[in-house]
Amino acid sequence: MTNNGKDTWSADTYNRNAPFVYSAAYTTPVLSLLEAKPGERVIDFGCGSGELTLQINEVVSQREDGVVVGVDASENMVQKTRSNGLRNAFVSDIQDLIFPVDWNLSSQKCFDAVFSNATLHWCKKNPNGVLESVKKVLKPGGRFAAEMGGFLNCVGVRSALHEVLRKHDYNPTELDPWYFPTVEEYRDLLEAAGFIVREIGLHPRITPLPGSLYDWLITFCRYSCLKALSDQEAETIMREVEKICEVDCRNEQGKWSIMYVRLRFAAVLK
């Protein structure tokens, strides 16, 4: 996760409203791309509350020299990761990664792999900065395996949000917090940064929500694109977005779903 200034992420809210982010059904493909091995050093960019980081740790820790590190911009998320059992976790913005000064792992280029799930699309400010951070920690020939929101992610919901923000005299382009690149755009970024792309593609996925679209908007929009608004105005906007999306995203049983499109890739540092 990323944040600007005040930490507005809540691990408990996130896990309640978006548990699909780390469900086995959706994360097995990107974990398979990582191909973690016993004894490796792996760092998880945007570890969140650590569910996938701990799965990786189970593999690499089968040899005593294996190490997994989690990094997240949210202090709340990192605290949850530590409480879940991952000792090596710290707070930093992966767009400009800085290790704690007292960490032995702060030496450059000591990791075999960088992993990331559901985080890079929050790095709209500096996507290239993420890749520079990856290069900072990877050994030559190290692997970068990740999944993020890609082109057409949250189609319909995002356009409804833009429509409602515009109606309320806000500039939706400025407030939109997401970076959802095409395959071609992200391949070009990776190659320009010195990576060899082994695999990259878009993967559409209908994602059932555990609650309402309003709950989803609270989790992902209230403290990002709507963070400067009053509670009353933010609620009004989110209710209007939900109403617009009802025809496409809510079924006859009252269950909500969103069309996610994930950009998944594996690359190697030259």
mmCIF file of C-alpha atoms in Angstrom:
data_model
loop_
_atom_site.group_PDB
_atom_site.id
_atom_site.type_symbol
_atom_site.label_atom_id
_atom_site.label_comp_id
_atom_site.label_asym_id
_atom_site.label_seq_id
_atom_site.Cartn_x
_atom_site.Cartn_y
_atom_site.Cartn_z
ATOM 1 C CA MET A 1 0.000 0.000 0.000
ATOM 2 C CA THR A 2 1.023 3.576 -0.474
ATOM 3 C CA ASN A 3 -0.061 6.717 1.293
ATOM 4 C CA ASN A 4 0.641 10.397 1.211
ATOM 5 C CA GLY A 5 1.352 11.842 4.625
ATOM 6 C CA LYS A 6 -1.118 10.561 7.200
ATOM 7 C CA ASP A 7 -1.563 6.791 7.307
ATOM 8 C CA THR A 8 -5.188 6.186 6.352
ATOM 9 C CA TRP A 9 -5.000 2.439 5.716
ATOM 10 C CA SER A 10 -6.638 0.101 8.210
ATOM 11 C CA ALA A 11 -5.587 -3.534 8.059
ATOM 12 C CA ASP A 12 -8.823 -4.621 9.750
ATOM 13 C CA THR A 13 -11.043 -2.691 7.309
ATOM 14 C CA TYR A 14 -9.018 -3.917 4.350
ATOM 15 C CA ASN A 15 -9.201 -7.549 5.436
ATOM 16 C CA ARG A 16 -12.936 -7.272 6.078
ATOM 17 C CA ASN A 17 -13.876 -5.592 2.779
ATOM 18 C CA ALA A 18 -11.215 -6.989 0.425
ATOM 19 C CA PRO A 19 -10.102 -10.474 1.557
ATOM 20 C CA PHE A 20 -10.060 -11.561 -2.094
ATOM 21 C CA VAL A 21 -6.782 -9.634 -2.504
ATOM 22 C CA TYR A 22 -4.848 -12.454 -0.850
ATOM 23 C CA SER A 23 -7.189 -15.416 -1.466
ATOM 24 C CA ALA A 24 -5.549 -18.562 -2.834
ATOM 25 C CA ALA A 25 -7.855 -18.576 -5.855
ATOM 26 C CA TYR A 26 -6.526 -15.226 -7.023
ATOM 27 C CA THR A 27 -2.918 -15.232 -5.805
ATOM 28 C CA THR A 28 -1.698 -18.678 -6.832
ATOM 29 C CA PRO A 29 -0.727 -17.509 -10.361
ATOM 30 C CA VAL A 30 1.523 -14.643 -9.212
ATOM 31 C CA LEU A 31 3.057 -16.745 -6.444
ATOM 32 C CA SER A 32 3.812 -19.368 -9.085
ATOM 33 C CA LEU A 33 5.556 -16.732 -11.198
ATOM 34 C CA LEU A 34 7.769 -15.873 -8.242
ATOM 35 C CA GLU A 35 9.007 -19.484 -7.920
ATOM 36 C CA ALA A 36 10.415 -18.888 -4.451
ATOM 37 C CA LYS A 37 13.019 -21.439 -3.344
ATOM 38 C CA PRO A 38 14.384 -22.516 0.042
ATOM 39 C CA GLY A 39 17.283 -20.330 1.131
ATOM 40 C CA GLU A 40 16.438 -17.351 -1.065
ATOM 41 C CA ARG A 41 16.168 -13.728 -0.026
ATOM 42 C CA VAL A 42 12.854 -12.228 -1.140
ATOM 43 C CA ILE A 43 11.368 -8.797 -0.469
ATOM 44 C CA ASP A 44 7.632 -8.120 -0.764
ATOM 45 C CA PHE A 45 6.885 -4.619 -2.103
ATOM 46 C CA GLY A 46 3.557 -3.600 -0.561
ATOM 47 C CA CYS A 47 3.209 -6.466 1.889
ATOM 48 C CA GLY A 48 -0.053 -5.190 3.382
ATOM 49 C CA SER A 49 -0.972 -7.291 6.407
ATOM 50 C CA GLY A 50 1.488 -10.004 5.392
ATOM 51 C CA GLU A 51 -0.644 -12.972 4.351
ATOM 52 C CA LEU A 52 1.275 -13.660 1.131
ATOM 53 C CA THR A 53 4.604 -12.601 2.637
ATOM 54 C CA LEU A 54 4.221 -15.319 5.249
ATOM 55 C CA GLN A 55 3.418 -17.899 2.567
ATOM 56 C CA ILE A 56 6.654 -16.988 0.799
ATOM 57 C CA ASN A 57 8.482 -17.182 4.112
ATOM 58 C CA GLU A 58 7.288 -20.763 4.615
ATOM 59 C CA VAL A 59 9.146 -21.718 1.439
ATOM 60 C CA VAL A 60 12.392 -19.762 1.763
ATOM 61 C CA SER A 61 12.818 -20.525 5.479
ATOM 62 C CA GLN A 62 13.159 -24.245 4.747
ATOM 63 C CA ARG A 63 16.845 -23.390 4.689
ATOM 64 C CA GLU A 64 18.259 -21.310 7.516
ATOM 65 C CA ASP A 65 19.777 -18.714 5.189
ATOM 66 C CA GLY A 66 16.367 -17.917 3.673
ATOM 67 C CA VAL A 67 14.989 -14.458 4.444
ATOM 68 C CA VAL A 68 11.745 -12.685 3.609
ATOM 69 C CA VAL A 69 11.291 -8.961 4.162
ATOM 70 C CA GLY A 70 8.030 -7.017 3.934
ATOM 71 C CA VAL A 71 7.798 -3.326 3.159
ATOM 72 C CA ASP A 72 4.698 -1.157 3.090
ATOM 73 C CA ALA A 73 4.015 2.575 3.229
ATOM 74 C CA SER A 74 1.339 2.032 5.883
ATOM 75 C CA GLU A 75 2.465 1.787 9.510
ATOM 76 C CA ASN A 76 -0.845 0.119 10.365
ATOM 77 C CA MET A 77 -0.275 -2.579 7.757
ATOM 78 C CA VAL A 78 3.298 -3.189 8.879
ATOM 79 C CA GLN A 79 2.186 -3.501 12.501
ATOM 80 C CA LYS A 80 -0.370 -6.109 11.402
ATOM 81 C CA THR A 81 2.294 -7.959 9.424
ATOM 82 C CA ARG A 82 4.548 -8.108 12.470
ATOM 83 C CA SER A 83 1.694 -9.269 14.696
ATOM 84 C CA ASN A 84 0.949 -11.997 12.140
ATOM 85 C CA GLY A 85 4.457 -13.320 12.664
ATOM 86 C CA LEU A 86 6.794 -11.674 10.135
ATOM 87 C CA ARG A 87 9.624 -10.064 12.084
ATOM 88 C CA ASN A 88 11.376 -8.424 9.115
ATOM 89 C CA ALA A 89 8.946 -5.706 8.046
ATOM 90 C CA PHE A 90 9.391 -1.954 7.784
ATOM 91 C CA VAL A 91 7.684 1.213 6.579
ATOM 92 C CA SER A 92 8.815 2.904 3.378
ATOM 93 C CA ASP A 93 7.451 4.213 0.075
ATOM 94 C CA ILE A 94 8.522 1.753 -2.624
ATOM 95 C CA GLN A 95 8.618 4.637 -5.110
ATOM 96 C CA ASP A 96 11.725 5.753 -3.212
ATOM 97 C CA LEU A 97 12.771 2.820 -1.062
ATOM 98 C CA ILE A 98 14.759 3.555 2.091
ATOM 99 C CA PHE A 99 15.769 0.804 4.514
ATOM 100 C CA PRO A 100 15.913 1.431 8.265
ATOM 101 C CA VAL A 101 19.464 2.536 9.071
ATOM 102 C CA ASP A 102 19.951 -0.194 11.684
ATOM 103 C CA TRP A 103 19.091 -3.079 9.356
ATOM 104 C CA ASN A 104 21.818 -5.470 8.250
ATOM 105 C CA LEU A 105 19.845 -6.060 5.056
ATOM 106 C CA SER A 106 20.273 -2.423 4.047
ATOM 107 C CA SER A 107 23.247 -3.420 1.904
ATOM 108 C CA GLN A 108 22.394 -2.922 -1.749
ATOM 109 C CA LYS A 109 21.547 -5.697 -4.216
ATOM 110 C CA CYS A 110 21.272 -8.624 -1.817
ATOM 111 C CA PHE A 111 17.868 -10.049 -2.807
ATOM 112 C CA ASP A 112 17.173 -12.909 -5.178
ATOM 113 C CA ALA A 113 13.635 -11.743 -5.939
ATOM 114 C CA VAL A 114 11.145 -8.928 -5.499
ATOM 115 C CA PHE A 115 7.474 -9.832 -5.191
ATOM 116 C CA SER A 116 4.457 -7.528 -5.307
ATOM 117 C CA ASN A 117 0.706 -8.103 -5.308
ATOM 118 C CA ALA A 118 -2.061 -5.477 -5.593
ATOM 119 C CA THR A 119 0.254 -2.556 -4.840
ATOM 120 C CA LEU A 120 1.949 -1.131 -7.937
ATOM 121 C CA HIS A 121 -1.268 0.438 -9.237
ATOM 122 C CA TRP A 122 -1.135 2.764 -6.206
ATOM 123 C CA CYS A 123 2.230 4.090 -7.400
ATOM 124 C CA LYS A 124 0.833 6.645 -9.834
ATOM 125 C CA LYS A 125 3.214 9.366 -8.659
ATOM 126 C CA ASN A 126 6.358 7.594 -9.824
ATOM 127 C CA PRO A 127 6.074 4.176 -11.525
ATOM 128 C CA ASN A 128 9.695 4.457 -12.631
ATOM 129 C CA GLY A 129 10.700 5.061 -9.029
ATOM 130 C CA VAL A 130 9.328 1.622 -8.167
ATOM 131 C CA LEU A 131 11.567 0.014 -10.764
ATOM 132 C CA GLU A 132 14.577 1.943 -9.488
ATOM 133 C CA SER A 133 13.786 0.633 -6.001
ATOM 134 C CA VAL A 134 13.594 -2.907 -7.367
ATOM 135 C CA LYS A 135 16.978 -2.462 -9.046
ATOM 136 C CA LYS A 136 18.396 -1.110 -5.794
ATOM 137 C CA VAL A 137 17.726 -4.377 -3.948
ATOM 138 C CA LEU A 138 18.052 -7.108 -6.609
ATOM 139 C CA LYS A 139 21.166 -9.069 -7.376
ATOM 140 C CA PRO A 140 22.141 -9.104 -11.071
ATOM 141 C CA GLY A 141 19.889 -11.699 -12.663
ATOM 142 C CA GLY A 142 17.381 -11.293 -9.826
ATOM 143 C CA ARG A 143 13.679 -11.828 -10.446
ATOM 144 C CA PHE A 144 10.743 -9.414 -10.279
ATOM 145 C CA ALA A 145 7.298 -11.052 -10.136
ATOM 146 C CA ALA A 146 4.177 -8.972 -9.607
ATOM 147 C CA GLU A 147 0.480 -8.517 -10.171
ATOM 148 C CA MET A 148 -1.277 -5.147 -10.234
ATOM 149 C CA GLY A 149 -4.348 -3.466 -11.620
ATOM 150 C CA GLY A 150 -4.012 -3.118 -15.385
ATOM 151 C CA PHE A 151 -5.811 -1.461 -18.278
ATOM 152 C CA LEU A 152 -9.621 -1.699 -17.817
ATOM 153 C CA ASN A 153 -9.333 -2.577 -14.125
ATOM 154 C CA CYS A 154 -12.537 -1.651 -12.260
ATOM 155 C CA VAL A 155 -14.133 -0.645 -15.555
ATOM 156 C CA GLY A 156 -17.508 0.973 -14.946
ATOM 157 C CA VAL A 157 -16.840 1.809 -11.312
ATOM 158 C CA ARG A 158 -13.949 4.077 -12.208
ATOM 159 C CA SER A 159 -15.882 5.898 -14.918
ATOM 160 C CA ALA A 160 -18.850 6.332 -12.554
ATOM 161 C CA LEU A 161 -16.506 7.820 -9.965
ATOM 162 C CA HIS A 162 -15.169 10.262 -12.551
ATOM 163 C CA GLU A 163 -18.702 11.195 -13.598
ATOM 164 C CA VAL A 164 -19.852 11.900 -10.047
ATOM 165 C CA LEU A 165 -16.698 13.832 -9.108
ATOM 166 C CA ARG A 166 -17.115 16.001 -12.200
ATOM 167 C CA LYS A 167 -20.759 16.617 -11.267
ATOM 168 C CA HIS A 168 -19.587 17.877 -7.856
ATOM 169 C CA ASP A 169 -17.089 20.273 -9.505
ATOM 170 C CA TYR A 170 -13.953 18.216 -8.838
ATOM 171 C CA ASN A 171 -11.313 17.315 -11.399
ATOM 172 C CA PRO A 172 -11.435 13.501 -11.516
ATOM 173 C CA THR A 173 -8.175 13.178 -13.427
ATOM 174 C CA GLU A 174 -6.293 14.947 -10.653
ATOM 175 C CA LEU A 175 -8.028 13.025 -7.875
ATOM 176 C CA ASP A 176 -7.886 9.566 -9.471
ATOM 177 C CA PRO A 177 -5.311 7.641 -7.372
ATOM 178 C CA TRP A 178 -4.660 4.712 -9.706
ATOM 179 C CA TYR A 179 -2.166 3.705 -12.343
ATOM 180 C CA PHE A 180 -3.603 0.958 -14.573
ATOM 181 C CA PRO A 181 -1.155 0.502 -17.461
ATOM 182 C CA THR A 182 -1.480 -1.506 -20.641
ATOM 183 C CA VAL A 183 0.810 -4.440 -21.365
ATOM 184 C CA GLU A 184 2.721 -2.363 -23.895
ATOM 185 C CA GLU A 185 3.218 0.567 -21.515
ATOM 186 C CA TYR A 186 4.520 -1.528 -18.636
ATOM 187 C CA ARG A 187 6.686 -3.719 -20.835
ATOM 188 C CA ASP A 188 8.331 -0.561 -22.166
ATOM 189 C CA LEU A 189 8.941 0.701 -18.607
ATOM 190 C CA LEU A 190 10.498 -2.594 -17.546
ATOM 191 C CA GLU A 191 12.748 -2.850 -20.574
ATOM 192 C CA ALA A 192 13.839 0.789 -20.354
ATOM 193 C CA ALA A 193 14.806 0.164 -16.717
ATOM 194 C CA GLY A 194 17.032 -2.759 -17.653
ATOM 195 C CA PHE A 195 14.749 -5.764 -17.170
ATOM 196 C CA ILE A 196 14.210 -8.712 -19.489
ATOM 197 C CA VAL A 197 10.483 -9.458 -19.555
ATOM 198 C CA ARG A 198 9.835 -13.192 -19.346
ATOM 199 C CA GLU A 199 6.053 -13.010 -19.197
ATOM 200 C CA ILE A 200 3.435 -10.244 -19.121
ATOM 201 C CA GLY A 201 -0.293 -10.146 -19.771
ATOM 202 C CA LEU A 202 -3.707 -8.844 -18.771
ATOM 203 C CA HIS A 203 -6.076 -11.187 -16.919
ATOM 204 C CA PRO A 204 -9.760 -10.191 -16.612
ATOM 205 C CA ARG A 205 -11.428 -11.461 -13.451
ATOM 206 C CA ILE A 206 -14.961 -11.006 -12.168
ATOM 207 C CA THR A 207 -14.429 -10.358 -8.458
ATOM 208 C CA PRO A 208 -17.372 -10.923 -6.079
ATOM 209 C CA LEU A 209 -17.357 -8.510 -3.142
ATOM 210 C CA PRO A 210 -17.973 -9.670 0.435
ATOM 211 C CA GLY A 211 -20.228 -6.670 1.025
ATOM 212 C CA SER A 212 -21.611 -3.714 -0.892
ATOM 213 C CA LEU A 213 -19.911 -1.512 -3.455
ATOM 214 C CA TYR A 214 -20.168 1.265 -0.864
ATOM 215 C CA ASP A 215 -17.948 -0.811 1.451
ATOM 216 C CA TRP A 216 -15.442 -1.224 -1.387
ATOM 217 C CA LEU A 217 -15.475 2.527 -2.023
ATOM 218 C CA ILE A 218 -14.839 3.232 1.664
ATOM 219 C CA THR A 219 -11.831 0.907 1.583
ATOM 220 C CA PHE A 220 -10.255 2.095 -1.653
ATOM 221 C CA CYS A 221 -11.578 5.620 -2.326
ATOM 222 C CA ARG A 222 -12.562 7.385 0.893
ATOM 223 C CA TYR A 223 -8.973 7.944 1.982
ATOM 224 C CA SER A 224 -7.410 8.256 -1.458
ATOM 225 C CA CYS A 225 -9.307 10.262 -4.074
ATOM 226 C CA LEU A 226 -11.910 11.456 -1.547
ATOM 227 C CA LYS A 227 -9.575 12.126 1.368
ATOM 228 C CA ALA A 228 -9.915 15.923 1.231
ATOM 229 C CA LEU A 229 -13.723 15.833 1.331
ATOM 230 C CA SER A 230 -15.942 16.053 4.386
ATOM 231 C CA ASP A 231 -17.559 12.834 5.585
ATOM 232 C CA GLN A 232 -20.941 14.060 4.390
ATOM 233 C CA GLU A 233 -19.802 14.959 0.882
ATOM 234 C CA ALA A 234 -17.741 11.789 0.540
ATOM 235 C CA GLU A 235 -20.732 9.672 1.553
ATOM 236 C CA THR A 236 -22.954 11.479 -0.957
ATOM 237 C CA ILE A 237 -20.473 10.849 -3.760
ATOM 238 C CA MET A 238 -19.976 7.190 -2.868
ATOM 239 C CA ARG A 239 -23.731 6.586 -2.672
ATOM 240 C CA GLU A 240 -24.180 8.192 -6.099
ATOM 241 C CA VAL A 241 -21.409 6.036 -7.576
ATOM 242 C CA GLU A 242 -22.989 2.928 -6.069
ATOM 243 C CA LYS A 243 -26.374 3.835 -7.553
ATOM 244 C CA ILE A 244 -24.913 4.300 -11.047
ATOM 245 C CA CYS A 245 -23.095 0.953 -10.876
ATOM 246 C CA GLU A 246 -26.041 -1.004 -9.523
ATOM 247 C CA VAL A 247 -27.346 -1.937 -12.973
ATOM 248 C CA ASP A 248 -24.059 -3.612 -13.974
ATOM 249 C CA CYS A 249 -22.458 -4.721 -10.712
ATOM 250 C CA ARG A 250 -25.335 -6.000 -8.541
ATOM 251 C CA ASN A 251 -27.107 -9.254 -9.353
ATOM 252 C CA GLU A 252 -30.682 -10.342 -8.690
ATOM 253 C CA GLN A 253 -29.673 -11.751 -5.296
ATOM 254 C CA GLY A 254 -28.252 -8.383 -4.268
ATOM 255 C CA LYS A 255 -24.611 -9.519 -4.480
ATOM 256 C CA TRP A 256 -22.008 -7.100 -5.809
ATOM 257 C CA SER A 257 -19.112 -7.852 -8.159
ATOM 258 C CA ILE A 258 -16.481 -5.755 -9.924
ATOM 259 C CA MET A 259 -14.618 -6.530 -13.115
ATOM 260 C CA TYR A 260 -10.952 -6.604 -12.162
ATOM 261 C CA VAL A 261 -8.288 -6.773 -14.869
ATOM 262 C CA ARG A 262 -4.889 -7.719 -13.502
ATOM 263 C CA LEU A 263 -1.534 -7.046 -15.125
ATOM 264 C CA ARG A 264 0.716 -9.954 -14.190
ATOM 265 C CA PHE A 265 4.385 -10.216 -15.128
ATOM 266 C CA ALA A 266 7.731 -11.812 -14.467
ATOM 267 C CA ALA A 267 11.002 -10.107 -15.344
ATOM 268 C CA VAL A 268 14.714 -10.554 -14.722
ATOM 269 C CA LEU A 269 17.258 -7.819 -14.041
ATOM 270 C CA LYS A 270 20.034 -7.828 -16.617
#
